[in-house]
Amino acid sequence: FSGPPVMHFDGVGEYDGKNLHLVVSIKDGSDYVPANSLKNNGMTCFADPQATFSTPDVSCTTGGAFGQINLKGNKQETTMVFSIQDDDGNPVTLPGFAFSAYDIDQGRDVPEEYVVKGWKYALYDAMNQEAFFTEDSDLCSGVTESCLAAKSKYEGSACDNPVNPMDLEEIVCDGRTVDRKLRAFMLEFENTAEFE
């Protein structure tokens, strides 16, 4: 394989008679180094409740509810472009759609940080103890459009990974109680074909 890394999530919906696909690419000028590119499989089918930190999720190519993108630690910063496209690879501007990120946690020494721009509405719990969320942070400095910064507070394990976006209840994992819905956020976009 040569060229920039790209992930395709095919058949995410239909609009105006067109099949829709979510394409995730690396923004020009940004670097991407995976910790384990085998985990960039597109979908996570389920997590083993008996899993430990080093146990991987069980992955599949169809039928999963979550996409997974993995980065190597050591403070790597990567800008990803999420684009809605039709079957021919043309951008499709949608009147509205939602995007969610889940499982905001960290490895032993590497926190996760997200910065997402250009959304219309954001849903998150700013006062929770599981993850840090803000719209006014150094992470958003210089951004002229709406900006949400999210950062992990605690270490996570494979056993606390959600497998169904409708089942984000508390779970006991590796001796810790984790409220999975508090380690997530949802953004609503309007009249958008792509975002970073």
PDB file of C-alpha atoms in Angstrom:
ATOM      1  CA  PHE A   1       0.000   0.000   0.000  1.00  0.00           C
ATOM      2  CA  SER A   2       1.277   3.454  -0.870  1.00  0.00           C
ATOM      3  CA  GLY A   3      -0.214   6.900  -0.509  1.00  0.00           C
ATOM      4  CA  PRO A   4      -1.841   8.561   2.470  1.00  0.00           C
ATOM      5  CA  PRO A   5      -3.859   6.393   4.865  1.00  0.00           C
ATOM      6  CA  VAL A   6      -7.619   6.538   4.273  1.00  0.00           C
ATOM      7  CA  MET A   7     -10.479   4.691   5.975  1.00  0.00           C
ATOM      8  CA  HIS A   8     -13.860   4.129   4.314  1.00  0.00           C
ATOM      9  CA  PHE A   9     -17.021   3.442   6.287  1.00  0.00           C
ATOM     10  CA  ASP A  10     -19.343   2.428   3.472  1.00  0.00           C
ATOM     11  CA  GLY A  11     -23.118   2.678   3.497  1.00  0.00           C
ATOM     12  CA  VAL A  12     -23.515   5.033   6.462  1.00  0.00           C
ATOM     13  CA  GLY A  13     -26.778   6.358   5.012  1.00  0.00           C
ATOM     14  CA  GLU A  14     -28.658   7.697   2.014  1.00  0.00           C
ATOM     15  CA  TYR A  15     -29.520  11.237   0.979  1.00  0.00           C
ATOM     16  CA  ASP A  16     -31.197  12.597  -2.124  1.00  0.00           C
ATOM     17  CA  GLY A  17     -31.016   9.175  -3.790  1.00  0.00           C
ATOM     18  CA  LYS A  18     -27.277   8.788  -3.110  1.00  0.00           C
ATOM     19  CA  ASN A  19     -25.501   6.182  -1.022  1.00  0.00           C
ATOM     20  CA  LEU A  20     -23.345   7.866   1.618  1.00  0.00           C
ATOM     21  CA  HIS A  21     -19.899   6.902   2.831  1.00  0.00           C
ATOM     22  CA  LEU A  22     -17.784   8.376   5.613  1.00  0.00           C
ATOM     23  CA  VAL A  23     -14.180   8.768   4.488  1.00  0.00           C
ATOM     24  CA  VAL A  24     -11.496   9.563   7.055  1.00  0.00           C
ATOM     25  CA  SER A  25      -8.207  10.912   5.736  1.00  0.00           C
ATOM     26  CA  ILE A  26      -5.158  12.668   7.107  1.00  0.00           C
ATOM     27  CA  LYS A  27      -5.073  16.400   6.457  1.00  0.00           C
ATOM     28  CA  ASP A  28      -2.298  17.567   4.135  1.00  0.00           C
ATOM     29  CA  GLY A  29       0.742  18.512   6.193  1.00  0.00           C
ATOM     30  CA  SER A  30      -0.275  16.329   9.137  1.00  0.00           C
ATOM     31  CA  ASP A  31       1.515  13.123  10.121  1.00  0.00           C
ATOM     32  CA  TYR A  32      -0.107   9.870  11.128  1.00  0.00           C
ATOM     33  CA  VAL A  33       1.679   7.010  12.874  1.00  0.00           C
ATOM     34  CA  PRO A  34      -0.460   4.120  14.138  1.00  0.00           C
ATOM     35  CA  ALA A  35       0.463   2.162  17.238  1.00  0.00           C
ATOM     36  CA  ASN A  36      -1.069  -0.907  15.608  1.00  0.00           C
ATOM     37  CA  SER A  37      -2.593  -0.450  12.152  1.00  0.00           C
ATOM     38  CA  LEU A  38      -4.406  -3.785  12.524  1.00  0.00           C
ATOM     39  CA  LYS A  39      -6.714  -1.993  14.981  1.00  0.00           C
ATOM     40  CA  ASN A  40      -7.733   0.459  12.229  1.00  0.00           C
ATOM     41  CA  ASN A  41     -10.197  -2.067  10.997  1.00  0.00           C
ATOM     42  CA  GLY A  42     -13.215   0.160  10.652  1.00  0.00           C
ATOM     43  CA  MET A  43     -15.421  -1.525  13.219  1.00  0.00           C
ATOM     44  CA  THR A  44     -15.319  -2.920  16.718  1.00  0.00           C
ATOM     45  CA  CYS A  45     -17.809  -5.737  17.153  1.00  0.00           C
ATOM     46  CA  PHE A  46     -17.552  -6.366  20.874  1.00  0.00           C
ATOM     47  CA  ALA A  47     -15.290  -6.068  23.883  1.00  0.00           C
ATOM     48  CA  ASP A  48     -14.634  -8.925  26.252  1.00  0.00           C
ATOM     49  CA  PRO A  49     -15.841  -7.962  29.756  1.00  0.00           C
ATOM     50  CA  GLN A  50     -13.009 -10.090  31.179  1.00  0.00           C
ATOM     51  CA  ALA A  51     -10.381  -8.333  29.065  1.00  0.00           C
ATOM     52  CA  THR A  52      -7.368  -6.574  30.494  1.00  0.00           C
ATOM     53  CA  PHE A  53      -5.473  -3.502  29.305  1.00  0.00           C
ATOM     54  CA  SER A  54      -3.463  -5.497  26.778  1.00  0.00           C
ATOM     55  CA  THR A  55      -6.380  -7.553  25.407  1.00  0.00           C
ATOM     56  CA  PRO A  56      -7.604  -6.215  22.055  1.00  0.00           C
ATOM     57  CA  ASP A  57     -11.231  -5.683  21.102  1.00  0.00           C
ATOM     58  CA  VAL A  58     -12.753  -8.264  18.813  1.00  0.00           C
ATOM     59  CA  SER A  59     -12.938  -6.662  15.388  1.00  0.00           C
ATOM     60  CA  CYS A  60     -14.922  -7.310  12.248  1.00  0.00           C
ATOM     61  CA  THR A  61     -15.440  -5.832   8.808  1.00  0.00           C
ATOM     62  CA  THR A  62     -19.255  -5.685   8.957  1.00  0.00           C
ATOM     63  CA  GLY A  63     -21.888  -5.411  11.638  1.00  0.00           C
ATOM     64  CA  GLY A  64     -19.948  -3.360  14.174  1.00  0.00           C
ATOM     65  CA  ALA A  65     -21.323  -0.236  15.815  1.00  0.00           C
ATOM     66  CA  PHE A  66     -18.085   1.742  16.261  1.00  0.00           C
ATOM     67  CA  GLY A  67     -15.204   2.785  14.074  1.00  0.00           C
ATOM     68  CA  GLN A  68     -11.748   2.683  15.585  1.00  0.00           C
ATOM     69  CA  ILE A  69      -8.734   4.796  14.675  1.00  0.00           C
ATOM     70  CA  ASN A  70      -5.538   4.184  16.570  1.00  0.00           C
ATOM     71  CA  LEU A  71      -2.560   6.512  17.077  1.00  0.00           C
ATOM     72  CA  LYS A  72       0.882   5.902  18.440  1.00  0.00           C
ATOM     73  CA  GLY A  73       1.500   7.650  21.758  1.00  0.00           C
ATOM     74  CA  ASN A  74       4.254  10.065  22.711  1.00  0.00           C
ATOM     75  CA  LYS A  75       2.153  13.173  22.144  1.00  0.00           C
ATOM     76  CA  GLN A  76       1.529  12.543  18.458  1.00  0.00           C
ATOM     77  CA  GLU A  77      -0.788  15.151  16.959  1.00  0.00           C
ATOM     78  CA  THR A  78      -2.745  14.308  13.824  1.00  0.00           C
ATOM     79  CA  THR A  79      -5.467  16.233  12.017  1.00  0.00           C
ATOM     80  CA  MET A  80      -8.059  13.982  10.414  1.00  0.00           C
ATOM     81  CA  VAL A  81     -10.635  15.052   7.867  1.00  0.00           C
ATOM     82  CA  PHE A  82     -14.044  13.349   8.050  1.00  0.00           C
ATOM     83  CA  SER A  83     -15.843  13.624   4.721  1.00  0.00           C
ATOM     84  CA  ILE A  84     -19.315  12.500   3.604  1.00  0.00           C
ATOM     85  CA  GLN A  85     -19.047  11.217   0.024  1.00  0.00           C
ATOM     86  CA  ASP A  86     -21.191   9.537  -2.610  1.00  0.00           C
ATOM     87  CA  ASP A  87     -20.336   6.352  -4.536  1.00  0.00           C
ATOM     88  CA  ASP A  88     -18.115   8.343  -6.924  1.00  0.00           C
ATOM     89  CA  GLY A  89     -16.088   9.982  -4.130  1.00  0.00           C
ATOM     90  CA  ASN A  90     -17.769  13.384  -4.503  1.00  0.00           C
ATOM     91  CA  PRO A  91     -18.511  15.368  -1.340  1.00  0.00           C
ATOM     92  CA  VAL A  92     -22.163  15.432  -0.268  1.00  0.00           C
ATOM     93  CA  THR A  93     -23.354  18.389   1.789  1.00  0.00           C
ATOM     94  CA  LEU A  94     -25.992  17.209   4.243  1.00  0.00           C
ATOM     95  CA  PRO A  95     -28.569  19.508   5.846  1.00  0.00           C
ATOM     96  CA  GLY A  96     -27.759  17.893   9.187  1.00  0.00           C
ATOM     97  CA  PHE A  97     -26.062  14.923  10.837  1.00  0.00           C
ATOM     98  CA  ALA A  98     -24.613  13.895  14.193  1.00  0.00           C
ATOM     99  CA  PHE A  99     -21.124  12.646  14.994  1.00  0.00           C
ATOM    100  CA  SER A 100     -20.138  11.054  18.297  1.00  0.00           C
ATOM    101  CA  ALA A 101     -16.850  10.049  19.908  1.00  0.00           C
ATOM    102  CA  TYR A 102     -16.750   7.423  22.644  1.00  0.00           C
ATOM    103  CA  ASP A 103     -14.271   5.839  25.015  1.00  0.00           C
ATOM    104  CA  ILE A 104     -12.268   8.965  25.797  1.00  0.00           C
ATOM    105  CA  ASP A 105      -9.646   7.430  28.039  1.00  0.00           C
ATOM    106  CA  GLN A 106      -5.913   6.956  28.025  1.00  0.00           C
ATOM    107  CA  GLY A 107      -3.125   4.454  28.045  1.00  0.00           C
ATOM    108  CA  ARG A 108      -0.704   4.227  30.925  1.00  0.00           C
ATOM    109  CA  ASP A 109       1.148   7.430  30.039  1.00  0.00           C
ATOM    110  CA  VAL A 110      -0.645   8.830  26.995  1.00  0.00           C
ATOM    111  CA  PRO A 111      -3.825  10.929  27.334  1.00  0.00           C
ATOM    112  CA  GLU A 112      -6.291  11.303  24.481  1.00  0.00           C
ATOM    113  CA  GLU A 113      -7.168  14.779  23.251  1.00  0.00           C
ATOM    114  CA  TYR A 114      -9.751  15.694  20.633  1.00  0.00           C
ATOM    115  CA  VAL A 115     -10.416  19.032  18.993  1.00  0.00           C
ATOM    116  CA  VAL A 116     -13.414  19.143  16.638  1.00  0.00           C
ATOM    117  CA  LYS A 117     -14.397  22.276  14.736  1.00  0.00           C
ATOM    118  CA  GLY A 118     -17.324  23.633  12.745  1.00  0.00           C
ATOM    119  CA  TRP A 119     -20.295  22.040  14.514  1.00  0.00           C
ATOM    120  CA  LYS A 120     -23.651  23.697  15.259  1.00  0.00           C
ATOM    121  CA  TYR A 121     -24.561  22.033  18.579  1.00  0.00           C
ATOM    122  CA  ALA A 122     -22.535  20.056  21.124  1.00  0.00           C
ATOM    123  CA  LEU A 123     -23.749  17.595  23.747  1.00  0.00           C
ATOM    124  CA  TYR A 124     -21.452  16.630  26.626  1.00  0.00           C
ATOM    125  CA  ASP A 125     -21.285  16.835  30.417  1.00  0.00           C
ATOM    126  CA  ALA A 126     -18.763  19.561  31.240  1.00  0.00           C
ATOM    127  CA  MET A 127     -18.925  18.890  34.989  1.00  0.00           C
ATOM    128  CA  ASN A 128     -18.293  15.147  34.937  1.00  0.00           C
ATOM    129  CA  GLN A 129     -15.336  13.325  36.492  1.00  0.00           C
ATOM    130  CA  GLU A 130     -14.625  10.885  33.631  1.00  0.00           C
ATOM    131  CA  ALA A 131     -13.332  13.280  30.919  1.00  0.00           C
ATOM    132  CA  PHE A 132     -12.627  16.980  30.435  1.00  0.00           C
ATOM    133  CA  PHE A 133     -14.670  19.011  27.911  1.00  0.00           C
ATOM    134  CA  THR A 134     -14.462  22.691  27.041  1.00  0.00           C
ATOM    135  CA  GLU A 135     -15.271  25.096  24.234  1.00  0.00           C
ATOM    136  CA  ASP A 136     -12.819  27.655  25.581  1.00  0.00           C
ATOM    137  CA  SER A 137      -9.339  26.215  25.868  1.00  0.00           C
ATOM    138  CA  ASP A 138      -5.786  26.589  24.637  1.00  0.00           C
ATOM    139  CA  LEU A 139      -6.552  23.602  22.432  1.00  0.00           C
ATOM    140  CA  CYS A 140      -9.070  25.791  20.571  1.00  0.00           C
ATOM    141  CA  SER A 141      -6.890  28.908  20.393  1.00  0.00           C
ATOM    142  CA  GLY A 142      -6.837  30.471  16.945  1.00  0.00           C
ATOM    143  CA  VAL A 143      -9.985  28.627  15.855  1.00  0.00           C
ATOM    144  CA  THR A 144     -12.585  31.043  14.496  1.00  0.00           C
ATOM    145  CA  GLU A 145     -15.463  28.563  14.244  1.00  0.00           C
ATOM    146  CA  SER A 146     -17.125  26.501  16.952  1.00  0.00           C
ATOM    147  CA  CYS A 147     -14.597  24.290  18.703  1.00  0.00           C
ATOM    148  CA  LEU A 148     -14.869  21.517  21.275  1.00  0.00           C
ATOM    149  CA  ALA A 149     -11.809  20.206  23.086  1.00  0.00           C
ATOM    150  CA  ALA A 150     -12.063  16.900  24.945  1.00  0.00           C
ATOM    151  CA  LYS A 151      -9.337  15.247  27.003  1.00  0.00           C
ATOM    152  CA  SER A 152      -9.131  12.005  28.914  1.00  0.00           C
ATOM    153  CA  LYS A 153      -8.712  11.994  32.672  1.00  0.00           C
ATOM    154  CA  TYR A 154      -8.347   8.293  33.425  1.00  0.00           C
ATOM    155  CA  GLU A 155      -6.774   5.131  32.083  1.00  0.00           C
ATOM    156  CA  GLY A 156      -9.040   2.773  30.219  1.00  0.00           C
ATOM    157  CA  SER A 157      -9.061  -0.942  29.439  1.00  0.00           C
ATOM    158  CA  ALA A 158     -10.528  -3.045  26.672  1.00  0.00           C
ATOM    159  CA  CYS A 159     -13.169  -4.279  29.122  1.00  0.00           C
ATOM    160  CA  ASP A 160     -14.670  -0.762  29.465  1.00  0.00           C
ATOM    161  CA  ASN A 161     -14.996  -0.140  25.719  1.00  0.00           C
ATOM    162  CA  PRO A 162     -18.628   0.331  24.677  1.00  0.00           C
ATOM    163  CA  VAL A 163     -20.025  -1.993  22.031  1.00  0.00           C
ATOM    164  CA  ASN A 164     -23.427  -0.421  21.523  1.00  0.00           C
ATOM    165  CA  PRO A 165     -23.983   3.344  21.385  1.00  0.00           C
ATOM    166  CA  MET A 166     -27.346   2.814  23.106  1.00  0.00           C
ATOM    167  CA  ASP A 167     -25.756   0.967  26.045  1.00  0.00           C
ATOM    168  CA  LEU A 168     -23.369   3.322  27.827  1.00  0.00           C
ATOM    169  CA  GLU A 169     -24.140   2.402  31.409  1.00  0.00           C
ATOM    170  CA  GLU A 170     -21.615   2.158  34.209  1.00  0.00           C
ATOM    171  CA  ILE A 171     -19.418  -0.923  34.153  1.00  0.00           C
ATOM    172  CA  VAL A 172     -16.909  -2.356  36.620  1.00  0.00           C
ATOM    173  CA  CYS A 173     -13.674  -3.005  34.757  1.00  0.00           C
ATOM    174  CA  ASP A 174     -10.238  -3.884  36.138  1.00  0.00           C
ATOM    175  CA  GLY A 175     -11.525  -2.989  39.608  1.00  0.00           C
ATOM    176  CA  ARG A 176     -12.735   0.494  38.539  1.00  0.00           C
ATOM    177  CA  THR A 177     -16.268   1.744  38.007  1.00  0.00           C
ATOM    178  CA  VAL A 178     -16.456   3.522  34.641  1.00  0.00           C
ATOM    179  CA  ASP A 179     -19.438   5.616  33.486  1.00  0.00           C
ATOM    180  CA  ARG A 180     -19.054   5.203  29.737  1.00  0.00           C
ATOM    181  CA  LYS A 181     -21.602   7.856  28.741  1.00  0.00           C
ATOM    182  CA  LEU A 182     -19.465  10.491  30.494  1.00  0.00           C
ATOM    183  CA  ARG A 183     -16.476   9.529  28.325  1.00  0.00           C
ATOM    184  CA  ALA A 184     -18.358  10.518  25.162  1.00  0.00           C
ATOM    185  CA  PHE A 185     -19.596  13.550  23.263  1.00  0.00           C
ATOM    186  CA  MET A 186     -21.967  14.197  20.364  1.00  0.00           C
ATOM    187  CA  LEU A 187     -21.823  17.017  17.827  1.00  0.00           C
ATOM    188  CA  GLU A 188     -24.484  18.089  15.363  1.00  0.00           C
ATOM    189  CA  PHE A 189     -23.438  19.576  12.040  1.00  0.00           C
ATOM    190  CA  GLU A 190     -25.566  21.543   9.562  1.00  0.00           C
ATOM    191  CA  ASN A 191     -24.992  22.088   5.831  1.00  0.00           C
ATOM    192  CA  THR A 192     -21.696  20.273   6.008  1.00  0.00           C
ATOM    193  CA  ALA A 193     -19.816  17.810   3.786  1.00  0.00           C
ATOM    194  CA  GLU A 194     -16.625  17.540   5.857  1.00  0.00           C
ATOM    195  CA  PHE A 195     -15.109  18.508   9.175  1.00  0.00           C
ATOM    196  CA  GLU A 196     -11.853  18.176  11.108  1.00  0.00           C
TER     197      GLU A 196
END
